[in-house]
PDB file of C-alpha atoms in Angstrom:
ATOM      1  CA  UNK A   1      24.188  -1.125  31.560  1.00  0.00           C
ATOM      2  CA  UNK A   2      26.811  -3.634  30.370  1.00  0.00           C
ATOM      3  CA  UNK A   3      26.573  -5.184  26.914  1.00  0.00           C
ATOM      4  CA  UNK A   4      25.039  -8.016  28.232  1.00  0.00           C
ATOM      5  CA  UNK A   5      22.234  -6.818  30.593  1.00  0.00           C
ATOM      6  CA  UNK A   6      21.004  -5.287  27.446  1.00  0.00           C
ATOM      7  CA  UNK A   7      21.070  -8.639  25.237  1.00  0.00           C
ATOM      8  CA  UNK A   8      19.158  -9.877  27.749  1.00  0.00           C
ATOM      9  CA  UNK A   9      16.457  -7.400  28.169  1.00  0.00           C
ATOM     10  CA  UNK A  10      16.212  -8.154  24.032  1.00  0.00           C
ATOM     11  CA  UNK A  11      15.965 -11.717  24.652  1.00  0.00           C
ATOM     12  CA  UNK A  12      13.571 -12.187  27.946  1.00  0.00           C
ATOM     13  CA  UNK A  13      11.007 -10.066  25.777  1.00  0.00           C
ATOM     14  CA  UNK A  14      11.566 -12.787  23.180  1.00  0.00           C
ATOM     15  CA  UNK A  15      10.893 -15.687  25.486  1.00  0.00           C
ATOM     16  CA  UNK A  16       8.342 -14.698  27.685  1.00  0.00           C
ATOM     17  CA  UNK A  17       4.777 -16.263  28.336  1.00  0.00           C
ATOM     18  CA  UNK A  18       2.047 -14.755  25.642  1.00  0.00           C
ATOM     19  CA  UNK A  19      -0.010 -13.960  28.558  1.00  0.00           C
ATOM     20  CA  UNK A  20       2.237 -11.703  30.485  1.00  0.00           C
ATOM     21  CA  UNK A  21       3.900 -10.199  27.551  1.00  0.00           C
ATOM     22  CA  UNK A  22       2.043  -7.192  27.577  1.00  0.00           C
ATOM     23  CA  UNK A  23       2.802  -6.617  31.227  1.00  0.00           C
ATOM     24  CA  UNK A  24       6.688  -7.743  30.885  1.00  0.00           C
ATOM     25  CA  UNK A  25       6.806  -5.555  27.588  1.00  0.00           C
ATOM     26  CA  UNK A  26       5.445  -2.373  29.378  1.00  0.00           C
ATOM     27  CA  UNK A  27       8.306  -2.761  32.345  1.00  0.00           C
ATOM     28  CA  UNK A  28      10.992  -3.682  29.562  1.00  0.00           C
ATOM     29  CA  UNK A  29      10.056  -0.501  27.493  1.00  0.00           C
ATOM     30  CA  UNK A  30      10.084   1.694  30.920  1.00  0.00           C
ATOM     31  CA  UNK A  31      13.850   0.199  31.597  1.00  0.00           C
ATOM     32  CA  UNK A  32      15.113   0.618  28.203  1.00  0.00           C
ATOM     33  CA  UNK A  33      13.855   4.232  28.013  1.00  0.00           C
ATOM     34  CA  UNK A  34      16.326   4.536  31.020  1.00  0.00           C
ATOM     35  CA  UNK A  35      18.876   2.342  30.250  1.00  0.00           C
ATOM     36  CA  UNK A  36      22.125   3.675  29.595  1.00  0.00           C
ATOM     37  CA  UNK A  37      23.889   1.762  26.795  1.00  0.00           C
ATOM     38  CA  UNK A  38      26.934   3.083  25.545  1.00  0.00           C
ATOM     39  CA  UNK A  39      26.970   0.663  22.677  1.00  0.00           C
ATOM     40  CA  UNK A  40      24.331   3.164  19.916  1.00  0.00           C
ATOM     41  CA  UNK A  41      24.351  -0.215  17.889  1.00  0.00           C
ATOM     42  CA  UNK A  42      23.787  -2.944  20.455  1.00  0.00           C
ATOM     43  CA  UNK A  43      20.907  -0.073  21.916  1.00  0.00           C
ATOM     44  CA  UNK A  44      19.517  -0.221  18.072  1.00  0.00           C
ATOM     45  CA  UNK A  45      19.567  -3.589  17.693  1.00  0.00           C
ATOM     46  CA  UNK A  46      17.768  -4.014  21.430  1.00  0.00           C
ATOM     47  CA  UNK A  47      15.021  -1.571  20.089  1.00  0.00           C
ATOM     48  CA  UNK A  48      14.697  -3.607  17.152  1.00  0.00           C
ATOM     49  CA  UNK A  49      13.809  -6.644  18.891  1.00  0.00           C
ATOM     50  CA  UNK A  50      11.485  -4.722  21.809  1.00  0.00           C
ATOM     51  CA  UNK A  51       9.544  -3.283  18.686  1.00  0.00           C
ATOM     52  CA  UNK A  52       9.057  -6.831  17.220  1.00  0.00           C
ATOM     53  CA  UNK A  53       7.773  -8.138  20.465  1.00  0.00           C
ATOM     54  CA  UNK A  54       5.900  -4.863  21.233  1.00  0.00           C
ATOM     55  CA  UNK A  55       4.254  -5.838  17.214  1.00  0.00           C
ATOM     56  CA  UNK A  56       3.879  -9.329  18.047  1.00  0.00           C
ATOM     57  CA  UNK A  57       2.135  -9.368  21.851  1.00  0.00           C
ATOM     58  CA  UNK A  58       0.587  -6.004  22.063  1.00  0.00           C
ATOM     59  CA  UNK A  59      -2.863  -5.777  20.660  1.00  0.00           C
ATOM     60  CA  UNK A  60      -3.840  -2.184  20.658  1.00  0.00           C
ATOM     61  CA  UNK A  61      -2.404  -0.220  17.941  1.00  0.00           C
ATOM     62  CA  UNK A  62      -2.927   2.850  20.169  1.00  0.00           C
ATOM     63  CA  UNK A  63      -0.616   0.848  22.802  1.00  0.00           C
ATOM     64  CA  UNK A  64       2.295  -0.006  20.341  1.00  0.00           C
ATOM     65  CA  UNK A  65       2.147   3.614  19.252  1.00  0.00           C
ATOM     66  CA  UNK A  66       2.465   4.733  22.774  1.00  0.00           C
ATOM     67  CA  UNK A  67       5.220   2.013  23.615  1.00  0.00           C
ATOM     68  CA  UNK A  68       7.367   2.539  20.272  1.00  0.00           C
ATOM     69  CA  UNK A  69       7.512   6.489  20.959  1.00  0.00           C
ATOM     70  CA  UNK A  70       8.770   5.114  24.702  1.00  0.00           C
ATOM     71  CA  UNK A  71      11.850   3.479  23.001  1.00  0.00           C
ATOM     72  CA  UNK A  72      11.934   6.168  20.661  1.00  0.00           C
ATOM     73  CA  UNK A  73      11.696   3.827  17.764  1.00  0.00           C
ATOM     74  CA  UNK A  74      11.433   6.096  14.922  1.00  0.00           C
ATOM     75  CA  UNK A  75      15.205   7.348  15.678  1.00  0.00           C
ATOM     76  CA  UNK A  76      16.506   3.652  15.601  1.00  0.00           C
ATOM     77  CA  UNK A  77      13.788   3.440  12.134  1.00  0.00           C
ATOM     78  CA  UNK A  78      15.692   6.437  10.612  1.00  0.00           C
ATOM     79  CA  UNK A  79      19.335   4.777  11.327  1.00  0.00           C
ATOM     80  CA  UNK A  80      18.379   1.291  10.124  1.00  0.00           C
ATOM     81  CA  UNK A  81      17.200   2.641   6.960  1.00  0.00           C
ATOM     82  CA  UNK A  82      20.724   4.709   6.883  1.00  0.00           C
ATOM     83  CA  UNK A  83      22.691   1.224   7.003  1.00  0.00           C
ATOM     84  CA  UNK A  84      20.967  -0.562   4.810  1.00  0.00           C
ATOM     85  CA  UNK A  85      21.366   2.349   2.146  1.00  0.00           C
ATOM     86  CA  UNK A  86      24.841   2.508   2.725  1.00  0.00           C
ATOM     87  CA  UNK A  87      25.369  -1.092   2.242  1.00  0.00           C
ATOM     88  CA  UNK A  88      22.504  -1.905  -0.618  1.00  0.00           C
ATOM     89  CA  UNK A  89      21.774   1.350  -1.860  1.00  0.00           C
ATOM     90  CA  UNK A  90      22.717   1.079  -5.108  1.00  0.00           C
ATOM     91  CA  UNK A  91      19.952  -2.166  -5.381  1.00  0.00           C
ATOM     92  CA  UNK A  92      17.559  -0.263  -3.493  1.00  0.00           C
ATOM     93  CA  UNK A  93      17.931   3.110  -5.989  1.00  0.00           C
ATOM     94  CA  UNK A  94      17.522   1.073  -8.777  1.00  0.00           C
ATOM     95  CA  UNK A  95      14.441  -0.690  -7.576  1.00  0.00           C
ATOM     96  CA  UNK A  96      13.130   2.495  -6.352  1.00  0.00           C
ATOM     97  CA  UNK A  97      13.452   3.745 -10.579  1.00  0.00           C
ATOM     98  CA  UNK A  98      11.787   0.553 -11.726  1.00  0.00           C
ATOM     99  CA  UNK A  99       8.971   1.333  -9.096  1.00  0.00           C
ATOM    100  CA  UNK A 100       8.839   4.555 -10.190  1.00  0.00           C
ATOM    101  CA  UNK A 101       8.719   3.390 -14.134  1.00  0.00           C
ATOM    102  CA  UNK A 102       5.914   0.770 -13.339  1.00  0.00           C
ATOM    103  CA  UNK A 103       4.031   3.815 -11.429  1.00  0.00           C
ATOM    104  CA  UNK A 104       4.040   5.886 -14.268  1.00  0.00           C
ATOM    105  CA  UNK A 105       3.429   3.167 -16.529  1.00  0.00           C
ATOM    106  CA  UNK A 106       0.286   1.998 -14.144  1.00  0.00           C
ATOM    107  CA  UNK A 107      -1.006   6.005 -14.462  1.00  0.00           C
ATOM    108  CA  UNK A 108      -0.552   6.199 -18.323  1.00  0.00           C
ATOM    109  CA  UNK A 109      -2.702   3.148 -18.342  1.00  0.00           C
ATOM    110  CA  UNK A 110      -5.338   4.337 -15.712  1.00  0.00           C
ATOM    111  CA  UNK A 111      -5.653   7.221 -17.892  1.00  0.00           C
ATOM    112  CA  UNK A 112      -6.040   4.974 -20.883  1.00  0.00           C
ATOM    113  CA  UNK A 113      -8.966   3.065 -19.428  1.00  0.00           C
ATOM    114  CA  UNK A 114     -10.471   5.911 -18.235  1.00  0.00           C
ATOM    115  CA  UNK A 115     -10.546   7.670 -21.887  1.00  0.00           C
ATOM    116  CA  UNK A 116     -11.659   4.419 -23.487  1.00  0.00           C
ATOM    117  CA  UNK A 117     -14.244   4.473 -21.224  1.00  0.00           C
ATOM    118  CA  UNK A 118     -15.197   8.008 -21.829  1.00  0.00           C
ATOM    119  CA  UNK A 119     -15.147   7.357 -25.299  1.00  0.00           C
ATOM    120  CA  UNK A 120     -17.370   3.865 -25.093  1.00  0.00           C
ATOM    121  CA  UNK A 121     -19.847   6.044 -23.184  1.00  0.00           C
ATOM    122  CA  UNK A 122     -20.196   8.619 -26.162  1.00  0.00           C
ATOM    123  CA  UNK A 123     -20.345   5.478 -28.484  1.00  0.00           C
ATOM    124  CA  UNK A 124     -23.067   4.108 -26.776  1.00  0.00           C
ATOM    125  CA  UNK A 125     -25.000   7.113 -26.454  1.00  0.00           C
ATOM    126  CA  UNK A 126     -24.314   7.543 -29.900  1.00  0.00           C
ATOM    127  CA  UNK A 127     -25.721   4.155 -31.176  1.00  0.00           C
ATOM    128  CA  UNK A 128     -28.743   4.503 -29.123  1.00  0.00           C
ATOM    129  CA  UNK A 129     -29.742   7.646 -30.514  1.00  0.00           C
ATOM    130  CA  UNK A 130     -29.475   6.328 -33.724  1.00  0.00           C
ATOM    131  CA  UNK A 131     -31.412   2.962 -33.023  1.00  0.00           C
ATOM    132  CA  UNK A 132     -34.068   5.622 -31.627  1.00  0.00           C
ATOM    133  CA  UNK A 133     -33.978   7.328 -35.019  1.00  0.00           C
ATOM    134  CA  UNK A 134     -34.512   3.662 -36.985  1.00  0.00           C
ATOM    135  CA  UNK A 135     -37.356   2.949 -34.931  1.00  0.00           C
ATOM    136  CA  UNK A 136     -38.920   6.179 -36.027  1.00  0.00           C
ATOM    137  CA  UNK A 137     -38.334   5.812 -39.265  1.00  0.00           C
ATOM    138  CA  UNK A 138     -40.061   1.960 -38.614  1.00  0.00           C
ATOM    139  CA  UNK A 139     -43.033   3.932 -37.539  1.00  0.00           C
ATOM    140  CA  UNK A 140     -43.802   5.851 -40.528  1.00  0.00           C
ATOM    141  CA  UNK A 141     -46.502   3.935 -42.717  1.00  0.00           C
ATOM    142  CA  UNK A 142     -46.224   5.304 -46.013  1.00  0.00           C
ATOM    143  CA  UNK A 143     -42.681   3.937 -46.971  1.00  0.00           C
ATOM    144  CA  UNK A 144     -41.659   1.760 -50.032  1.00  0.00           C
ATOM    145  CA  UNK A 145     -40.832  -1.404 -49.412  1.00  0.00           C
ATOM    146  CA  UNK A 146     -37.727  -1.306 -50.518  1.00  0.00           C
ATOM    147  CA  UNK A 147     -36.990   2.032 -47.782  1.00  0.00           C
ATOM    148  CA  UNK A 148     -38.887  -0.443 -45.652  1.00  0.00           C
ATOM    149  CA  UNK A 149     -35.438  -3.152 -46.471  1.00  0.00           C
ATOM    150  CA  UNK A 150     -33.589  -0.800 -45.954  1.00  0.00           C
ATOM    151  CA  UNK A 151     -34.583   0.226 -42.395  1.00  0.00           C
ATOM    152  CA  UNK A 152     -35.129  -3.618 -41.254  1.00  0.00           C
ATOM    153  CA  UNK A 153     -31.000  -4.389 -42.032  1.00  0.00           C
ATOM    154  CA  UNK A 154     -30.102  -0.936 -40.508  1.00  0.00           C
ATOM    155  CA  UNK A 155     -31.871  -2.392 -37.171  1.00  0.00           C
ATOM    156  CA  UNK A 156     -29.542  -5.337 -37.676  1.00  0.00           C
ATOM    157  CA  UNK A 157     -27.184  -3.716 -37.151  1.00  0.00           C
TER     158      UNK A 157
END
C-alpha cells in the first residue's frame, strides 16, 4: 500500500457520515489489518487515527475492544508511549515523582483521618459514659446541696 492509500484510509474514517461510520469503520479496520505498509510510523500514525474514530462512532465498548485488537492497537499504544518518553521523559519522570509524593502524602493523610476518627469515637464513648455516671449521681436523693452544685456544673459540661 503506498504512503498515500494509507493517509487516506486515516482520513475517509475521519470524514465519513455518523450514520455509516460503524459500517465504514468495520471494513477500514478489516483492510488495515491487511494492509501492508512499509512505513511502521505512517502505519502508527494510521492506527492512531482508526482508534479515535473507532472511540468516537462506535458505541459498544465490547465492539471497540474487538475492533482495536483488529488493528492491534495496543502494539502502536506501547510505541507511542516509547516516543513520547524519549522525547519528554525527563518532564514525564519528574511528574510521575510529584504524583508519587502527593500519593503518599494523600495516604499519610487518609491514615490521619482515619485515627482521628478512631480516636473521636473513643472520646465520645468516653464522654457518654461519664454523662451516664452524672446522671446517676443526679439520682441519688440524699446529697448536700453543695455535692448537688457540684453535679449540676459537671452536667454543663
Amino acid at each position: 500500500m503506498t504512503d498515500t492509500e494509507a493517509l487516506d484510509m486515516a482520513f475517509v474514517s475521519k470524514f465519513i457520515d455518523a450514520k455509516h461510520s460503524p459500517f465504514i469503520i468495520d471494513s477500514l479496520t478489516k483492510s488495515f489489518k491487511d494492509a501492508i505498509i512499509p512505513d511502521k510510523k505512517l502505519k502508527m500514525d494510521v492506527a492512531i487515527i482508526l482508534d479515535a474514530m473507532i472511540s468516537k462512532h462506535i458505541k459498544s465498548e465490547a465492539k471497540q475492544k474487538e475492533l482495536g485488537e483488529r488493528i492491534n492497537m495496543r502494539k502502536y499504544e506501547n510505541e507511542m508511549e516509547k516516543i513520547i518518553y524519549e522525547e519528554y521523559g525527563d518532564k514525564l519522570y519528574e511528574k510521575d515523582r510529584i504524583l508519587e509524593e502527593k500519593d503518599k502524602e494523600h495516604k499519610k493523610t487518609k491514615q490521619e483521618l482515619q485515627t482521628e476518627k478512631q480516636e473521636n469515637k473513643k472520646l465520645t464513648k468516653a464522654n457518654n459514659e461519664y454523662k451516664n455516671k452524672i446522671q446517676q449521681l443526679n439520682k441519688i436523693e440524699n446529697l448536700t446541696p453543695e455535692a448537688r452544685k457540684i453535679i449540676d456544673s459537671m452536667m454543663l459540661l
